[in-house]
mmCIF file of C-alpha atoms and ligand atoms in Angstrom:
data_model
loop_
_atom_site.group_PDB
_atom_site.id
_atom_site.type_symbol
_atom_site.label_atom_id
_atom_site.label_comp_id
_atom_site.label_asym_id
_atom_site.label_seq_id
_atom_site.Cartn_x
_atom_site.Cartn_y
_atom_site.Cartn_z
ATOM 1 C CA UNK A 1 84.568 86.250 115.282
ATOM 2 C CA UNK A 2 85.962 83.186 117.018
ATOM 3 C CA UNK A 3 83.580 81.459 119.445
ATOM 4 C CA UNK A 4 83.886 82.355 123.138
ATOM 5 C CA UNK A 5 85.062 78.767 123.735
ATOM 6 C CA UNK A 6 87.973 79.147 121.337
ATOM 7 C CA UNK A 7 88.942 82.496 122.809
ATOM 8 C CA UNK A 8 88.767 81.022 126.301
ATOM 9 C CA UNK A 9 90.853 78.012 125.280
ATOM 10 C CA UNK A 10 93.666 80.052 123.744
ATOM 11 C CA UNK A 11 93.698 82.505 126.665
ATOM 12 C CA UNK A 12 93.868 79.622 129.155
ATOM 13 C CA UNK A 13 96.633 77.919 127.206
ATOM 14 C CA UNK A 14 98.574 81.180 127.151
ATOM 15 C CA UNK A 15 98.167 81.762 130.915
ATOM 16 C CA UNK A 16 99.267 78.209 131.698
ATOM 17 C CA UNK A 17 102.392 78.545 129.538
ATOM 18 C CA UNK A 18 103.494 82.069 130.286
ATOM 19 C CA UNK A 19 101.720 83.006 133.520
ATOM 20 C CA UNK A 20 100.389 86.392 132.382
ATOM 21 C CA UNK A 21 97.273 87.750 130.715
ATOM 22 C CA UNK A 22 97.463 87.789 126.899
ATOM 23 C CA UNK A 23 96.068 90.124 124.325
ATOM 24 C CA UNK A 24 94.546 88.356 121.332
ATOM 25 C CA UNK A 25 94.353 89.187 117.628
ATOM 26 C CA UNK A 26 92.706 87.262 114.802
ATOM 27 C CA UNK A 27 93.003 87.198 111.015
ATOM 28 C CA UNK A 28 90.511 85.451 108.753
ATOM 29 C CA UNK A 29 90.835 82.977 105.901
ATOM 30 C CA UNK A 30 89.168 83.861 102.631
ATOM 31 C CA UNK A 31 87.201 82.570 99.726
ATOM 32 C CA UNK A 32 87.429 84.162 96.319
ATOM 33 C CA UNK A 33 84.049 84.629 94.596
ATOM 34 C CA UNK A 34 85.568 85.289 91.157
ATOM 35 C CA UNK A 35 88.877 86.460 89.635
ATOM 36 C CA UNK A 36 91.130 83.390 89.803
ATOM 37 C CA UNK A 37 94.777 83.455 88.767
ATOM 38 C CA UNK A 38 94.402 87.121 87.924
ATOM 39 C CA UNK A 39 96.177 88.748 90.901
ATOM 40 C CA UNK A 40 99.716 88.012 89.639
ATOM 41 C CA UNK A 41 98.632 89.338 86.231
ATOM 42 C CA UNK A 42 97.929 92.772 87.753
ATOM 43 C CA UNK A 43 94.232 92.034 87.357
ATOM 44 C CA UNK A 44 91.046 91.997 89.443
ATOM 45 C CA UNK A 45 89.853 89.684 92.220
ATOM 46 C CA UNK A 46 86.643 89.590 94.272
ATOM 47 C CA UNK A 47 87.274 87.749 97.569
ATOM 48 C CA UNK A 48 85.474 87.765 100.921
ATOM 49 C CA UNK A 49 86.930 87.171 104.387
ATOM 50 C CA UNK A 50 85.228 84.211 106.086
ATOM 51 C CA UNK A 51 84.485 83.180 109.662
ATOM 52 C CA UNK A 52 87.420 80.779 109.860
ATOM 53 C CA UNK A 53 90.481 82.376 111.345
ATOM 54 C CA UNK A 54 93.845 82.186 113.052
ATOM 55 C CA UNK A 55 94.207 83.686 116.515
ATOM 56 C CA UNK A 56 97.399 84.720 118.245
ATOM 57 C CA UNK A 57 97.437 85.299 122.003
ATOM 58 C CA UNK A 58 100.526 87.249 122.938
ATOM 59 C CA UNK A 59 102.415 89.345 125.464
ATOM 60 C CA UNK A 60 105.618 91.323 124.936
ATOM 61 C CA UNK A 61 108.943 90.179 126.323
ATOM 62 C CA UNK A 62 111.827 92.316 127.506
ATOM 63 C CA UNK A 63 114.266 90.800 125.000
ATOM 64 C CA UNK A 64 114.536 89.836 121.315
ATOM 65 C CA UNK A 65 113.209 86.283 121.607
ATOM 66 C CA UNK A 66 109.997 85.164 119.927
ATOM 67 C CA UNK A 67 108.537 82.074 121.585
ATOM 68 C CA UNK A 68 105.652 80.386 119.814
ATOM 69 C CA UNK A 69 103.360 77.532 120.712
ATOM 70 C CA UNK A 70 100.910 76.078 118.217
ATOM 71 C CA UNK A 71 97.795 74.558 119.777
ATOM 72 C CA UNK A 72 96.906 72.858 116.479
ATOM 73 C CA UNK A 73 100.281 71.161 116.134
ATOM 74 C CA UNK A 74 101.008 70.897 119.912
ATOM 75 C CA UNK A 75 104.489 72.126 119.116
ATOM 76 C CA UNK A 76 106.809 74.897 120.226
ATOM 77 C CA UNK A 77 109.243 76.941 118.100
ATOM 78 C CA UNK A 78 111.427 79.856 119.150
ATOM 79 C CA UNK A 79 113.799 82.241 117.436
ATOM 80 C CA UNK A 80 115.706 85.461 117.946
ATOM 81 C CA UNK A 81 114.705 88.597 116.045
ATOM 82 C CA UNK A 82 118.430 89.084 115.387
ATOM 83 C CA UNK A 83 118.789 85.836 113.459
ATOM 84 C CA UNK A 84 115.659 84.660 111.672
ATOM 85 C CA UNK A 85 115.938 81.340 109.863
ATOM 86 C CA UNK A 86 113.524 78.738 108.515
ATOM 87 C CA UNK A 87 112.537 76.023 110.976
ATOM 88 C CA UNK A 88 111.992 72.865 108.915
ATOM 89 C CA UNK A 89 110.793 70.945 111.975
ATOM 90 C CA UNK A 90 107.915 73.412 112.570
ATOM 91 C CA UNK A 91 106.838 74.659 109.131
ATOM 92 C CA UNK A 92 103.843 76.524 110.585
ATOM 93 C CA UNK A 93 106.293 78.793 112.426
ATOM 94 C CA UNK A 94 107.899 79.923 109.175
ATOM 95 C CA UNK A 95 104.994 82.232 108.412
ATOM 96 C CA UNK A 96 105.595 84.023 111.736
ATOM 97 C CA UNK A 97 109.359 84.089 111.162
ATOM 98 C CA UNK A 98 108.859 85.367 107.618
ATOM 99 C CA UNK A 99 106.632 88.240 108.698
ATOM 100 C CA UNK A 100 109.064 89.273 111.472
ATOM 101 C CA UNK A 101 111.860 89.195 108.878
ATOM 102 C CA UNK A 102 109.818 91.131 106.338
ATOM 103 C CA UNK A 103 108.693 93.838 108.816
ATOM 104 C CA UNK A 104 112.239 94.340 110.056
ATOM 105 C CA UNK A 105 113.519 94.544 106.498
ATOM 106 C CA UNK A 106 111.138 97.455 105.968
ATOM 107 C CA UNK A 107 112.521 99.240 109.046
ATOM 108 C CA UNK A 108 110.092 98.164 111.783
ATOM 109 C CA UNK A 109 111.433 97.995 115.342
ATOM 110 C CA UNK A 110 110.102 94.753 116.797
ATOM 111 C CA UNK A 111 110.279 93.465 120.352
ATOM 112 C CA UNK A 112 110.324 89.861 121.535
ATOM 113 C CA UNK A 113 107.019 88.185 122.198
ATOM 114 C CA UNK A 114 105.526 85.112 123.824
ATOM 115 C CA UNK A 115 102.663 83.725 121.777
ATOM 116 C CA UNK A 116 100.148 80.908 121.449
ATOM 117 C CA UNK A 117 98.637 80.310 118.009
ATOM 118 C CA UNK A 118 95.405 78.520 117.185
ATOM 119 C CA UNK A 119 93.313 78.400 114.011
ATOM 120 C CA UNK A 120 90.285 76.776 112.416
ATOM 121 C CA UNK A 121 91.076 77.552 108.754
ATOM 122 C CA UNK A 122 91.591 74.105 107.188
ATOM 123 C CA UNK A 123 95.247 73.814 106.211
ATOM 124 C CA UNK A 124 96.144 73.486 102.498
ATOM 125 C CA UNK A 125 92.492 73.598 101.517
ATOM 126 C CA UNK A 126 92.804 76.793 99.455
ATOM 127 C CA UNK A 127 91.178 78.978 102.122
ATOM 128 C CA UNK A 128 94.413 80.863 102.925
ATOM 129 C CA UNK A 129 95.403 79.558 106.315
ATOM 130 C CA UNK A 130 98.935 80.793 105.581
ATOM 131 C CA UNK A 131 97.794 84.358 104.828
ATOM 132 C CA UNK A 132 95.732 84.241 108.034
ATOM 133 C CA UNK A 133 98.749 83.349 110.198
ATOM 134 C CA UNK A 134 100.897 85.924 108.414
ATOM 135 C CA UNK A 135 98.408 88.722 108.862
ATOM 136 C CA UNK A 136 97.709 87.754 112.492
ATOM 137 C CA UNK A 137 101.487 87.930 113.071
ATOM 138 C CA UNK A 138 101.715 91.376 111.485
ATOM 139 C CA UNK A 139 98.820 92.535 113.671
ATOM 140 C CA UNK A 140 100.579 91.152 116.747
ATOM 141 C CA UNK A 141 103.775 93.110 116.115
ATOM 142 C CA UNK A 142 101.746 96.173 115.098
ATOM 143 C CA UNK A 143 99.838 96.035 118.395
ATOM 144 C CA UNK A 144 103.156 96.085 120.262
ATOM 145 C CA UNK A 145 104.261 99.283 118.503
ATOM 146 C CA UNK A 146 107.223 99.964 116.224
ATOM 147 C CA UNK A 147 105.361 99.095 113.019
ATOM 148 C CA UNK A 148 104.123 102.161 111.181
ATOM 149 C CA UNK A 149 102.634 100.790 107.999
ATOM 150 C CA UNK A 150 99.373 101.408 106.196
ATOM 151 C CA UNK A 151 96.973 98.481 105.874
ATOM 152 C CA UNK A 152 98.075 97.952 102.293
ATOM 153 C CA UNK A 153 101.752 97.976 103.239
ATOM 154 C CA UNK A 154 101.025 95.501 106.004
ATOM 155 C CA UNK A 155 99.431 93.134 103.466
ATOM 156 C CA UNK A 156 102.385 93.613 101.128
ATOM 157 C CA UNK A 157 104.823 92.795 103.967
ATOM 158 C CA UNK A 158 102.971 89.544 104.546
ATOM 159 C CA UNK A 159 103.070 88.713 100.828
ATOM 160 C CA UNK A 160 106.810 89.433 100.798
ATOM 161 C CA UNK A 161 107.231 87.059 103.753
ATOM 162 C CA UNK A 162 105.553 84.300 101.776
ATOM 163 C CA UNK A 163 107.393 85.063 98.499
ATOM 164 C CA UNK A 164 110.886 85.650 99.803
ATOM 165 C CA UNK A 165 111.074 83.845 103.163
ATOM 166 C CA UNK A 166 108.738 80.866 102.891
ATOM 167 C CA UNK A 167 109.412 80.628 99.156
ATOM 168 C CA UNK A 168 105.864 80.512 97.729
ATOM 169 C CA UNK A 169 105.354 82.794 94.758
ATOM 170 C CA UNK A 170 101.766 83.893 95.564
ATOM 171 C CA UNK A 171 99.995 87.091 94.495
ATOM 172 C CA UNK A 172 98.547 89.725 96.850
ATOM 173 C CA UNK A 173 94.904 88.612 97.056
ATOM 174 C CA UNK A 174 95.002 86.456 100.201
ATOM 175 C CA UNK A 175 96.966 88.794 102.459
ATOM 176 C CA UNK A 176 94.989 91.796 101.209
ATOM 177 C CA UNK A 177 91.554 90.369 101.965
ATOM 178 C CA UNK A 178 92.669 88.936 105.322
ATOM 179 C CA UNK A 179 93.892 92.432 106.284
ATOM 180 C CA UNK A 180 91.176 94.597 104.732
ATOM 181 C CA UNK A 181 88.083 92.428 104.428
ATOM 182 C CA UNK A 182 84.779 93.966 105.490
ATOM 183 C CA UNK A 183 81.776 92.301 107.131
ATOM 184 C CA UNK A 184 78.971 91.648 104.642
ATOM 185 C CA UNK A 185 81.103 92.787 101.686
ATOM 186 C CA UNK A 186 83.293 91.411 98.939
ATOM 187 C CA UNK A 187 86.299 93.513 97.904
ATOM 188 C CA UNK A 188 86.875 94.222 94.220
ATOM 189 C CA UNK A 189 90.657 94.600 94.353
ATOM 190 C CA UNK A 190 92.698 96.092 91.559
ATOM 191 C CA UNK A 191 95.883 94.096 92.053
ATOM 192 C CA UNK A 192 97.922 96.645 90.087
ATOM 193 C CA UNK A 193 97.031 99.870 91.938
ATOM 194 C CA UNK A 194 95.886 98.046 95.099
ATOM 195 C CA UNK A 195 92.824 100.258 95.152
ATOM 196 C CA UNK A 196 89.634 98.451 96.072
ATOM 197 C CA UNK A 197 85.879 98.887 96.080
ATOM 198 C CA UNK A 198 83.529 97.430 98.665
ATOM 199 C CA UNK A 199 80.740 95.403 97.093
ATOM 200 C CA UNK A 200 77.886 94.921 99.519
ATOM 201 C CA UNK A 201 76.382 91.447 99.850
ATOM 202 C CA UNK A 202 74.594 92.167 103.084
ATOM 203 C CA UNK A 203 71.149 92.828 101.609
ATOM 204 C CA UNK A 204 71.278 90.046 99.035
ATOM 205 C CA UNK A 205 69.381 86.772 99.563
ATOM 206 C CA UNK A 206 72.461 84.579 99.396
ATOM 207 C CA UNK A 207 74.809 82.384 101.374
ATOM 208 C CA UNK A 208 78.443 81.734 100.489
ATOM 209 C CA UNK A 209 78.834 77.965 100.774
ATOM 210 C CA UNK A 210 82.305 76.454 100.554
ATOM 211 C CA UNK A 211 82.827 72.740 99.902
ATOM 212 C CA UNK A 212 86.187 71.071 100.452
ATOM 213 C CA UNK A 213 87.156 68.190 98.159
ATOM 214 C CA UNK A 214 89.573 67.070 100.937
ATOM 215 C CA UNK A 215 92.036 66.431 98.085
ATOM 216 C CA UNK A 216 95.478 67.960 98.515
ATOM 217 C CA UNK A 217 97.670 67.682 95.455
ATOM 218 C CA UNK A 218 101.425 68.111 95.812
ATOM 219 C CA UNK A 219 101.386 69.679 92.351
ATOM 220 C CA UNK A 220 100.085 73.073 93.438
ATOM 221 C CA UNK A 221 103.399 74.936 93.795
ATOM 222 C CA UNK A 222 105.076 73.705 90.629
ATOM 223 C CA UNK A 223 101.940 74.093 88.495
ATOM 224 C CA UNK A 224 101.282 77.546 89.956
ATOM 225 C CA UNK A 225 104.765 78.671 88.984
ATOM 226 C CA UNK A 226 104.379 77.136 85.542
ATOM 227 C CA UNK A 227 101.142 79.121 85.013
ATOM 228 C CA UNK A 228 102.869 82.327 86.080
ATOM 229 C CA UNK A 229 105.663 81.854 83.573
ATOM 230 C CA UNK A 230 103.206 80.967 80.774
ATOM 231 C CA UNK A 231 101.444 84.280 81.483
ATOM 232 C CA UNK A 232 104.800 86.060 81.226
ATOM 233 C CA UNK A 233 105.466 84.355 77.903
ATOM 234 C CA UNK A 234 102.088 85.545 76.620
ATOM 235 C CA UNK A 235 102.930 89.110 77.644
ATOM 236 C CA UNK A 236 106.334 88.950 75.958
ATOM 237 C CA UNK A 237 104.668 87.976 72.661
ATOM 238 C CA UNK A 238 101.676 90.312 72.843
ATOM 239 C CA UNK A 239 103.937 93.240 73.646
ATOM 240 C CA UNK A 240 105.159 93.103 70.061
ATOM 241 C CA UNK A 241 101.643 93.887 68.853
ATOM 242 C CA UNK A 242 100.454 95.946 71.803
ATOM 243 C CA UNK A 243 103.319 98.220 72.892
ATOM 244 C CA UNK A 244 103.172 99.241 76.526
ATOM 245 C CA UNK A 245 101.727 95.895 77.660
ATOM 246 C CA UNK A 246 103.384 94.915 80.921
ATOM 247 C CA UNK A 247 100.867 92.347 82.183
ATOM 248 C CA UNK A 248 97.853 90.432 80.844
ATOM 249 C CA UNK A 249 95.750 93.027 82.650
ATOM 250 C CA UNK A 250 96.589 95.417 79.792
ATOM 251 C CA UNK A 251 95.077 93.105 77.181
ATOM 252 C CA UNK A 252 91.372 93.513 76.388
ATOM 253 C CA UNK A 253 89.067 90.834 75.005
ATOM 254 C CA UNK A 254 89.142 92.675 71.647
ATOM 255 C CA UNK A 255 92.941 92.785 71.664
ATOM 256 C CA UNK A 256 93.053 89.100 72.324
ATOM 257 C CA UNK A 257 90.578 88.339 69.554
ATOM 258 C CA UNK A 258 92.786 90.317 67.114
ATOM 259 C CA UNK A 259 96.084 88.756 68.143
ATOM 260 C CA UNK A 260 95.001 85.332 69.338
ATOM 261 C CA UNK A 261 96.179 83.610 66.139
ATOM 262 C CA UNK A 262 99.536 85.365 66.282
ATOM 263 C CA UNK A 263 99.931 84.365 69.918
ATOM 264 C CA UNK A 264 99.049 80.801 69.036
ATOM 265 C CA UNK A 265 101.729 80.687 66.349
ATOM 266 C CA UNK A 266 104.465 82.524 68.255
ATOM 267 C CA UNK A 267 104.031 81.184 71.793
ATOM 268 C CA UNK A 268 102.022 78.011 71.132
ATOM 269 C CA UNK A 269 98.388 77.006 71.821
ATOM 270 C CA UNK A 270 98.987 76.281 75.499
ATOM 271 C CA UNK A 271 100.204 79.803 76.279
ATOM 272 C CA UNK A 272 97.357 81.229 74.147
ATOM 273 C CA UNK A 273 94.811 79.267 76.213
ATOM 274 C CA UNK A 274 96.328 80.516 79.468
ATOM 275 C CA UNK A 275 96.119 84.124 78.230
ATOM 276 C CA UNK A 276 92.524 83.592 77.109
ATOM 277 C CA UNK A 277 91.587 82.512 80.623
ATOM 278 C CA UNK A 278 93.231 85.493 82.319
ATOM 279 C CA UNK A 279 91.844 88.093 79.931
ATOM 280 C CA UNK A 280 88.349 86.597 80.118
ATOM 281 C CA UNK A 281 88.508 86.215 83.904
ATOM 282 C CA UNK A 282 89.447 89.864 84.406
ATOM 283 C CA UNK A 283 86.456 90.918 82.306
ATOM 284 C CA UNK A 284 84.167 88.503 84.224
ATOM 285 C CA UNK A 285 85.364 89.839 87.554
ATOM 286 C CA UNK A 286 84.727 93.486 86.725
ATOM 287 C CA UNK A 287 81.345 92.616 85.229
ATOM 288 C CA UNK A 288 80.582 90.368 88.179
ATOM 289 C CA UNK A 289 81.146 93.147 90.728
ATOM 290 C CA UNK A 290 78.768 95.396 88.758
ATOM 291 C CA UNK A 291 76.182 92.587 88.599
ATOM 292 C CA UNK A 292 76.325 92.151 92.376
ATOM 293 C CA UNK A 293 76.010 95.898 92.862
ATOM 294 C CA UNK A 294 72.781 95.983 90.909
ATOM 295 C CA UNK A 295 71.515 92.842 92.666
ATOM 296 C CA UNK A 296 71.705 90.661 89.535
ATOM 297 C CA UNK A 297 72.606 87.416 91.264
ATOM 298 C CA UNK A 298 71.583 85.337 88.269
ATOM 299 C CA UNK A 299 74.164 87.068 86.075
ATOM 300 C CA UNK A 300 76.806 86.787 88.738
ATOM 301 C CA UNK A 301 76.103 83.082 89.024
ATOM 302 C CA UNK A 302 76.553 82.598 85.255
ATOM 303 C CA UNK A 303 79.893 84.380 85.438
ATOM 304 C CA UNK A 304 80.971 82.050 88.266
ATOM 305 C CA UNK A 305 80.032 79.038 86.158
ATOM 306 C CA UNK A 306 81.944 80.450 83.164
ATOM 307 C CA UNK A 307 84.924 81.059 85.418
ATOM 308 C CA UNK A 308 84.946 77.410 86.434
ATOM 309 C CA UNK A 309 84.787 76.180 82.832
ATOM 310 C CA UNK A 310 87.641 78.515 81.915
ATOM 311 C CA UNK A 311 89.776 77.348 84.847
ATOM 312 C CA UNK A 312 89.023 73.738 83.902
ATOM 313 C CA UNK A 313 89.466 73.917 80.130
ATOM 314 C CA UNK A 314 91.796 76.854 79.438
ATOM 315 C CA UNK A 315 93.904 77.282 82.551
ATOM 316 C CA UNK A 316 93.745 73.574 83.478
ATOM 317 C CA UNK A 317 93.990 73.978 87.228
ATOM 318 C CA UNK A 318 90.876 71.972 88.171
ATOM 319 C CA UNK A 319 90.849 68.241 88.969
ATOM 320 C CA UNK A 320 88.169 65.496 88.832
ATOM 321 C CA UNK A 321 87.159 66.049 92.474
ATOM 322 C CA UNK A 322 86.705 69.815 92.036
ATOM 323 C CA UNK A 323 84.694 69.210 88.849
ATOM 324 C CA UNK A 324 82.522 66.641 90.656
ATOM 325 C CA UNK A 325 81.763 69.067 93.486
ATOM 326 C CA UNK A 326 81.017 71.944 91.108
ATOM 327 C CA UNK A 327 78.781 69.799 88.915
ATOM 328 C CA UNK A 328 76.956 68.592 92.020
ATOM 329 C CA UNK A 329 76.413 72.234 93.006
ATOM 330 C CA UNK A 330 75.227 73.137 89.508
ATOM 331 C CA UNK A 331 72.566 70.416 89.699
ATOM 332 C CA UNK A 332 71.246 71.502 93.116
ATOM 333 C CA UNK A 333 68.140 73.693 93.648
ATOM 334 C CA UNK A 334 68.518 77.359 94.570
ATOM 335 C CA UNK A 335 72.114 77.786 93.376
ATOM 336 C CA UNK A 336 73.088 80.995 91.564
ATOM 337 C CA UNK A 337 76.513 79.709 90.550
ATOM 338 C CA UNK A 338 79.475 77.592 91.628
ATOM 339 C CA UNK A 339 83.148 77.252 90.791
ATOM 340 C CA UNK A 340 86.474 76.067 92.093
ATOM 341 C CA UNK A 341 88.233 78.686 94.179
ATOM 342 C CA UNK A 342 91.881 79.366 95.024
ATOM 343 C CA UNK A 343 94.919 77.971 93.219
ATOM 344 C CA UNK A 344 93.253 74.653 92.249
ATOM 345 C CA UNK A 345 94.465 71.026 92.038
ATOM 346 C CA UNK A 346 92.250 70.138 95.007
ATOM 347 C CA UNK A 347 91.036 72.343 97.791
ATOM 348 C CA UNK A 348 87.637 73.996 97.713
ATOM 349 C CA UNK A 349 84.708 75.128 95.626
ATOM 350 C CA UNK A 350 82.461 78.114 96.325
ATOM 351 C CA UNK A 351 78.753 78.345 95.581
ATOM 352 C CA UNK A 352 76.270 81.193 96.029
ATOM 353 C CA UNK A 353 73.075 79.633 97.347
ATOM 354 C CA UNK A 354 69.633 80.959 98.267
ATOM 355 C CA UNK A 355 69.420 80.899 102.085
ATOM 356 C CA UNK A 356 66.390 78.583 102.230
ATOM 357 C CA UNK A 357 68.061 76.133 99.894
ATOM 358 C CA UNK A 358 71.222 75.643 101.956
ATOM 359 C CA UNK A 359 70.230 72.514 103.975
ATOM 360 C CA UNK A 360 69.078 70.643 100.836
ATOM 361 C CA UNK A 361 72.190 71.913 98.999
ATOM 362 C CA UNK A 362 74.533 70.505 101.632
ATOM 363 C CA UNK A 363 72.757 67.169 101.548
ATOM 364 C CA UNK A 364 72.607 66.965 97.724
ATOM 365 C CA UNK A 365 76.230 67.992 97.138
ATOM 366 C CA UNK A 366 77.515 65.629 99.843
ATOM 367 C CA UNK A 367 75.567 62.697 98.390
ATOM 368 C CA UNK A 368 76.533 63.339 94.749
ATOM 369 C CA UNK A 369 80.175 63.845 95.641
ATOM 370 C CA UNK A 370 80.295 60.636 97.672
ATOM 371 C CA UNK A 371 78.652 58.732 94.861
ATOM 372 C CA UNK A 372 81.114 60.007 92.234
ATOM 373 C CA UNK A 373 84.361 59.971 94.193
ATOM 374 C CA UNK A 374 83.792 57.841 97.298
ATOM 375 C CA UNK A 375 84.937 60.815 99.351
ATOM 376 C CA UNK A 376 83.285 62.852 102.067
ATOM 377 C CA UNK A 377 83.184 66.613 101.340
ATOM 378 C CA UNK A 378 83.439 69.099 104.205
ATOM 379 C CA UNK A 379 80.874 71.890 103.658
ATOM 380 C CA UNK A 380 81.005 75.311 105.322
ATOM 381 C CA UNK A 381 78.138 77.815 105.229
ATOM 382 C CA UNK A 382 80.273 80.940 105.663
ATOM 383 C CA UNK A 383 79.675 84.314 107.276
ATOM 384 C CA UNK A 384 81.448 87.224 105.597
ATOM 385 C CA UNK A 385 83.488 88.918 108.289
ATOM 386 C CA UNK A 386 85.889 91.819 108.891
ATOM 387 C CA UNK A 387 89.585 91.609 108.189
ATOM 388 C CA UNK A 388 92.182 91.121 110.930
ATOM 389 C CA UNK A 389 91.893 92.874 114.280
ATOM 390 C CA UNK A 390 91.828 92.499 118.038
ATOM 391 C CA UNK A 391 89.649 89.820 119.628
ATOM 392 C CA UNK A 392 89.550 91.091 123.185
ATOM 393 C CA UNK A 393 90.192 94.825 123.169
ATOM 394 C CA UNK A 394 92.310 95.570 126.210
ATOM 395 C CA UNK A 395 94.725 98.391 127.003
ATOM 396 C CA UNK A 396 98.318 97.858 125.926
ATOM 397 C CA UNK A 397 100.296 96.417 128.815
ATOM 398 C CA UNK A 398 103.524 98.361 129.494
ATOM 399 C CA UNK A 399 106.631 96.731 128.027
ATOM 400 C CA UNK A 400 108.555 94.972 130.793
ATOM 401 C CA UNK A 401 111.910 96.617 131.434
ATOM 402 C CA UNK A 402 113.774 93.529 132.561
ATOM 403 C CA UNK A 403 113.396 89.803 132.183
ATOM 404 C CA UNK A 404 110.438 88.793 134.319
ATOM 405 C CA UNK A 405 109.632 85.356 135.684
ATOM 406 C CA UNK A 406 107.610 84.433 132.683
ATOM 407 C CA UNK A 407 110.706 84.644 130.520
ATOM 408 C CA UNK A 408 112.575 82.090 132.593
ATOM 409 C CA UNK A 409 113.594 78.988 130.785
ATOM 410 C CA UNK A 410 113.399 80.653 127.399
ATOM 411 C CA UNK A 411 115.666 79.176 124.731
HETATM 412 C C1 GLA B 501 96.578 81.305 95.567
HETATM 413 C C2 GLA B 501 97.488 82.529 95.674
HETATM 414 C C3 GLA B 501 96.765 83.790 95.270
HETATM 415 C C4 GLA B 501 96.063 83.644 93.919
HETATM 416 C C5 GLA B 501 95.262 82.339 93.855
HETATM 417 C C6 GLA B 501 94.701 82.065 92.506
HETATM 418 O O1 GLA B 501 95.544 81.406 96.507
HETATM 419 O O2 GLA B 501 97.959 82.649 96.984
HETATM 420 O O3 GLA B 501 97.635 84.885 95.275
HETATM 421 O O4 GLA B 501 97.009 83.696 92.873
HETATM 422 O O5 GLA B 501 96.038 81.229 94.235
HETATM 423 O O6 GLA B 501 93.757 83.017 92.162
#
């Protein structure tokens, strides 16, 4: 949950701008424990929602205008629900615009809204600040009525906003965990059926520690799309040997062992390596969830380490800074496992650490990373929190019938 100070600050900012009492919703960022680059292959992921979030303070309007103010960017952006377009001068607002567009496309009846947005998910760090703003937006419109979607449909609407409005070809993991995350649990999500299983971490002696390389590579989008199409190429080839294969999810480790040479010849060694990562990562994720469920943290840690090596060597989405942070984590005391997390090419690593070992871990990793890269890592010892919801539960204010004072001066 956001600190009382943050809640107070956003409520005050809202009152100053719009002169009425807001309601507030929040949606968390996430960190993925294992199952990387598997979601768009219909595979498995194991993320947790973390105590870094985006809040939206809002009140309904009597018209079709959406007025937004970002506290982080100290910038306003407004649009009409009847004509939703990208705002290139306020890119942060495009996630809100996209979700409004996506919900309406699916038949939701939205009303105008005045809103203030604030977040503490680091932007472009691979902790899903964009999913958090999308899901908070969906929750805002849902709270105002006219949106009758299940939780899963809500997450899908947010993904569609990002794919088709913002133009980023992401999978479903980030929006799903931000919507459906559960305190003290990871979610084993089947990204094909969208069924999920809660995996309790509450009783385990561990902390989820995220370390940010502070490197942001422009490459992420183009390389992400390249990986997706290499996976599709692998499927197209393997389908000849394994009829009925529609995604790498359908390919087992045994299948791959049998047809690896054929894949290598037909599609080339690069595509074969990409497939090897995805098939192995799916198996690691399913095994990892079972290991956590029986309390085998040592095994889970090994699987995390294997995941990192596979992302580095086979999928080739790591970078020297991510490798430096992970290797620093591997050499620290009291660490079960560590890996890069998210799309890669910069961003964050995740480590599972024994609670007592966290202070020394933070110190050790910071020092090693500075020594190897000259950079300062940002380290977050994360709580595992619930998915999106209200911050200050308060009864729904009646929709104004006309244009009140607070709507004066709207664009
Ligand atoms: C990004 C995408 C996700 C997922 C990860 C890689 O975070 O948004 O859908 O593909 O990369 O696992």
